[in-house]
């Protein structure tokens, strides 16, 4: 059973060596000792932890100095004090997943005014608040893809609800907008979005909101939670309720947090990208910016370690890649 692995072990070793050399070459072009700070939406959010770990791994590759600082809640202005502290500390770059598109902009503009590079990732600010935005995937594709998936799970008809993060979350709001656009297509004429609820990316509140949705809409056939906190909370509630097997739970989650719910039949399928790679890409973008390799203009490209060369799109956007759909057939192939 293990012979094929042994047969290709030389090839695997060669690939690993080439990857290491590629990462080293990318790092060699960057300034050494860059101070780069990550500011997540919430310091204890499991998704954010995975993304930040990816960023710290990249910073280690190019011999920078990384740190993660941020709030314990996802309030609109909760990140402001951390940005101000990082300005005082004269960081070379701030990499932030914004809780609000506008609340942090004046403070990020202040940082840029003092020569600090600003990169948003996962959740963007208004464009004037940063130089680059590292996006998980095409926002339109994520939103439309969520509707396509839930429609399949619902059998093409019925009521569903969205359990989002905070009312001001830039990424969730953009995805929901595209979900609503997709729902206008004639093939979804028998599907109705009855409610958009907000769990504020808090596990307990999301759990309670799930209960409220099921009570308020007895004919509900699905809940779409485009947030890793929300989807796990919704699945946990439904897994021990009479709605298990009757109400589909889908959205955006990590394989490790959703594995048990897929295996016990609560969740059939959900989607996500690799948040570790998202943080990794954001760190390399910040380093390239801080090293003067790029300025943030459309069409510029830079080396992003193991992720290879990346090109800047419109309005300073860099896209990681398309999301993956996880289900019982493939979930054990992933570990994040």
XYZ file of C-alpha atoms in Angstrom:
336
model
C 0.000 0.000 0.000
C 2.903 2.360 0.711
C 5.016 1.500 -2.358
C 3.643 4.321 -4.570
C 4.634 6.823 -1.886
C 8.164 5.406 -1.766
C 8.427 5.358 -5.547
C 7.691 9.074 -5.742
C 9.576 10.115 -2.626
C 12.508 11.390 -4.692
C 10.181 13.532 -6.775
C 8.472 14.852 -3.656
C 11.826 15.732 -2.102
C 12.886 17.524 -5.284
C 9.627 19.513 -5.341
C 10.091 20.480 -1.708
C 13.665 21.599 -2.432
C 12.590 23.668 -5.433
C 9.812 25.260 -3.379
C 12.257 26.157 -0.617
C 14.648 27.681 -3.162
C 11.781 29.658 -4.704
C 10.776 31.044 -1.300
C 14.406 31.913 -0.542
C 14.741 33.746 -3.863
C 11.583 35.748 -3.153
C 12.816 36.637 0.324
C 16.234 37.691 -0.962
C 14.679 40.528 -2.970
C 13.008 42.050 0.088
C 14.385 44.327 2.779
C 15.570 42.461 5.853
C 14.135 43.214 9.284
C 10.821 44.664 8.098
C 8.421 45.263 10.988
C 4.959 44.093 9.936
C 1.939 44.035 12.241
C -1.261 42.091 11.603
C -4.514 43.492 13.005
C -7.283 40.845 12.817
C -10.990 41.508 13.255
C -10.833 39.642 16.548
C -7.740 38.308 18.240
C -9.478 35.053 19.295
C -11.417 34.290 16.095
C -10.286 30.806 14.906
C -10.331 31.837 11.237
C -8.283 34.957 11.977
C -5.761 32.913 13.972
C -5.159 30.641 10.963
C -4.757 33.648 8.648
C -2.419 35.454 11.038
C -0.307 32.306 11.445
C 0.143 32.273 7.665
C 1.294 35.866 7.789
C 3.792 35.168 10.549
C 5.186 32.187 8.608
C 5.767 34.395 5.560
C 7.424 37.113 7.653
C 9.807 34.512 9.067
C 10.725 33.467 5.509
C 11.856 36.969 4.547
C 13.540 37.662 7.900
C 11.047 40.238 9.082
C 9.674 40.961 12.532
C 5.988 40.118 12.845
C 3.367 40.669 15.504
C -0.394 40.223 15.861
C -2.417 42.740 17.862
C -6.136 43.400 17.917
C -9.427 43.575 19.789
C -11.374 40.789 21.457
C -14.620 42.051 19.885
C -15.551 42.905 16.306
C -16.863 46.408 16.978
C -16.639 48.986 14.190
C -14.019 51.128 15.933
C -12.410 48.493 18.174
C -9.248 48.376 16.026
C -8.500 52.109 16.223
C -6.419 52.061 19.417
C -4.216 49.304 18.013
C -3.593 51.225 14.794
C -2.587 54.306 16.794
C -0.159 52.248 18.868
C 1.394 50.723 15.747
C 1.887 54.200 14.280
C 3.722 55.219 17.451
C 5.860 52.077 17.195
C 6.827 53.001 13.613
C 5.913 49.711 12.001
C 6.940 49.356 8.358
C 3.533 47.949 7.435
C 0.105 47.334 8.921
C -1.920 44.408 7.563
C -5.529 44.673 8.709
C -8.824 42.803 8.299
C -11.201 45.708 8.830
C -14.300 45.407 11.001
C -15.797 48.448 9.289
C -15.093 49.897 5.846
C -14.914 53.489 7.079
C -14.291 53.668 10.842
C -10.554 52.946 10.616
C -9.834 54.940 7.445
C -8.756 58.246 9.093
C -6.256 56.378 11.269
C -4.901 54.280 8.405
C -4.510 57.459 6.334
C -2.519 58.903 9.218
C -0.302 55.817 9.148
C 0.285 56.125 5.404
C 1.011 59.823 5.857
C 3.884 58.820 8.117
C 5.323 56.376 5.604
C 3.749 53.190 6.962
C 2.411 50.887 4.253
C -1.160 49.650 4.706
C -2.528 46.401 3.307
C -6.053 45.193 3.988
C -6.882 41.509 3.705
C -10.034 39.419 4.048
C -12.209 42.489 4.776
C -11.454 45.745 2.967
C -11.713 49.407 3.880
C -12.694 52.208 1.547
C -9.888 52.353 -1.080
C -8.429 55.568 0.328
C -7.653 53.737 3.571
C -5.021 51.383 2.138
C -2.608 50.782 -0.716
C -3.455 47.130 -1.376
C -6.334 44.747 -0.656
C -5.631 41.015 -0.589
C -8.963 39.371 -1.315
C -9.828 35.734 -0.671
C -11.486 35.262 -4.037
C -13.633 37.215 -6.443
C -16.440 38.651 -4.285
C -19.050 38.155 -6.976
C -18.031 34.527 -7.379
C -18.278 33.900 -3.640
C -21.737 35.445 -3.354
C -23.201 33.786 -6.409
C -21.547 30.497 -5.469
C -23.224 30.527 -2.060
C -26.653 30.804 -3.701
C -25.849 28.091 -6.229
C -24.800 25.753 -3.421
C -27.752 26.421 -1.135
C -30.198 26.106 -4.049
C -28.845 22.622 -4.705
C -29.132 21.694 -1.017
C -32.726 22.990 -0.903
C -33.813 21.145 -4.023
C -34.427 24.404 -5.873
C -37.260 25.743 -3.747
C -38.192 27.020 -0.302
C -37.165 29.629 2.251
C -33.672 30.293 3.550
C -32.000 32.806 5.836
C -28.544 34.329 6.042
C -26.657 34.380 9.346
C -23.957 36.998 8.845
C -21.225 38.550 11.011
C -21.673 42.230 11.931
C -23.957 44.646 10.052
C -20.879 46.654 9.000
C -18.634 43.780 7.864
C -17.381 44.781 4.412
C -16.744 41.299 3.057
C -19.991 39.724 4.261
C -22.054 42.671 3.011
C -20.441 42.457 -0.428
C -21.053 38.712 -0.658
C -24.667 39.133 0.439
C -25.174 41.808 -2.219
C -24.037 39.336 -4.872
C -26.201 36.616 -3.344
C -29.197 38.902 -3.790
C -28.173 39.597 -7.387
C -27.915 35.871 -8.120
C -31.367 35.298 -6.614
C -32.871 37.574 -9.289
C -32.238 34.905 -11.922
C -35.375 33.031 -13.062
C -34.036 29.653 -11.953
C -34.347 30.814 -8.340
C -37.946 32.013 -8.613
C -39.077 29.378 -6.098
C -36.410 30.305 -3.547
C -36.931 33.127 -1.049
C -34.438 34.851 1.241
C -36.595 35.616 4.280
C -34.113 37.180 6.711
C -30.555 38.431 7.151
C -29.589 37.958 10.802
C -26.390 39.095 12.502
C -24.444 37.069 15.049
C -21.678 39.703 15.324
C -19.075 36.964 14.806
C -19.790 35.884 18.368
C -20.350 32.179 18.926
C -23.094 32.455 21.543
C -24.994 35.239 19.784
C -24.839 33.312 16.505
C -26.139 30.221 18.337
C -29.088 32.224 19.732
C -29.768 33.857 16.347
C -29.997 30.393 14.783
C -32.600 29.401 17.343
C -34.507 32.614 16.623
C -34.523 32.001 12.876
C -35.932 28.497 13.285
C -38.669 29.765 15.600
C -39.589 32.748 13.421
C -39.609 30.801 10.148
C -40.998 27.285 10.699
C -40.768 26.525 6.955
C -37.078 27.381 6.756
C -35.110 24.932 4.614
C -31.595 26.339 4.935
C -29.291 28.757 6.724
C -26.339 30.267 4.865
C -23.642 31.628 7.182
C -20.860 33.403 5.237
C -18.744 33.542 8.405
C -16.729 30.777 10.042
C -18.061 31.670 13.489
C -21.674 31.720 12.317
C -21.636 28.472 10.361
C -20.131 26.532 13.272
C -22.636 27.981 15.752
C -25.582 27.262 13.437
C -24.403 23.699 12.843
C -23.917 23.134 16.562
C -27.458 24.262 17.350
C -29.101 22.294 14.553
C -27.056 19.139 15.239
C -28.935 18.586 18.515
C -32.335 19.925 17.443
C -35.336 18.478 15.646
C -34.263 20.516 12.594
C -31.316 18.217 11.900
C -31.805 16.650 8.490
C -34.583 19.132 7.690
C -32.720 22.459 7.643
C -29.499 22.593 5.641
C -26.544 24.531 7.032
C -23.974 25.894 4.614
C -21.768 28.923 4.102
C -18.081 29.535 4.746
C -16.201 27.429 7.298
C -12.891 25.699 7.903
C -12.654 21.924 7.399
C -11.380 21.305 10.926
C -14.248 23.122 12.637
C -16.900 21.603 10.344
C -15.615 18.025 10.031
C -17.726 16.598 12.869
C -20.887 18.238 11.508
C -20.280 16.815 8.038
C -19.694 13.348 9.461
C -22.803 13.397 11.662
C -25.014 14.528 8.787
C -25.796 18.063 9.990
C -23.874 19.677 7.112
C -23.714 18.344 3.555
C -21.418 20.902 1.936
C -19.792 24.280 2.571
C -17.048 26.411 1.053
C -13.860 28.300 1.904
C -10.349 29.147 0.714
C -7.234 28.462 2.797
C -7.025 31.360 5.305
C -3.406 30.452 6.082
C -2.487 31.187 2.468
C -4.483 34.421 2.606
C -2.398 35.716 5.504
C 0.769 34.462 3.826
C -0.028 36.363 0.621
C -0.905 39.527 2.554
C 2.457 39.458 4.339
C 4.395 39.133 1.086
C 2.333 41.955 -0.454
C 3.150 44.185 2.523
C 6.839 43.299 2.273
C 6.983 44.004 -1.470
C 5.289 47.345 -0.861
C 7.630 48.215 2.016
C 10.681 47.181 -0.024
C 9.733 49.436 -2.932
C 9.201 46.511 -5.301
C 5.640 47.659 -5.997
C 3.641 50.835 -5.404
C 0.126 49.403 -5.578
C -0.618 50.235 -9.208
C -2.694 47.942 -11.417
C -0.549 45.564 -13.456
C 2.429 45.492 -11.090
C 3.553 42.048 -9.954
C 5.602 40.631 -7.104
C 6.879 37.287 -5.851
C 4.840 35.771 -3.021
C 7.038 32.922 -1.836
C 5.443 29.497 -2.291
C 2.378 31.104 -3.925
C 4.464 32.362 -6.839
C 4.101 35.591 -8.777
C 0.983 37.676 -8.129
C -0.365 40.635 -10.103
C -2.221 43.656 -8.761
C -5.667 44.231 -10.245
C -8.033 47.187 -10.227
C -8.095 49.420 -7.146
C -5.082 47.642 -5.677
C -6.801 44.253 -5.364
C -4.862 40.989 -5.260
C -6.883 37.762 -5.381
C -5.802 34.543 -3.670
C -7.929 32.199 -5.781
C -11.297 30.430 -6.046
C -12.880 28.791 -2.983
C -13.119 25.035 -2.493
C -16.366 23.163 -1.799
C -15.954 20.709 1.077
C -18.156 17.650 1.650
C -17.858 14.102 2.970
C -15.889 13.005 -0.089
C -12.954 15.386 0.392
C -13.006 16.980 3.850
C -10.403 14.599 5.282
C -7.941 15.759 2.630
C -7.665 19.155 4.347
C -6.236 20.165 7.702
C -6.869 23.806 8.608
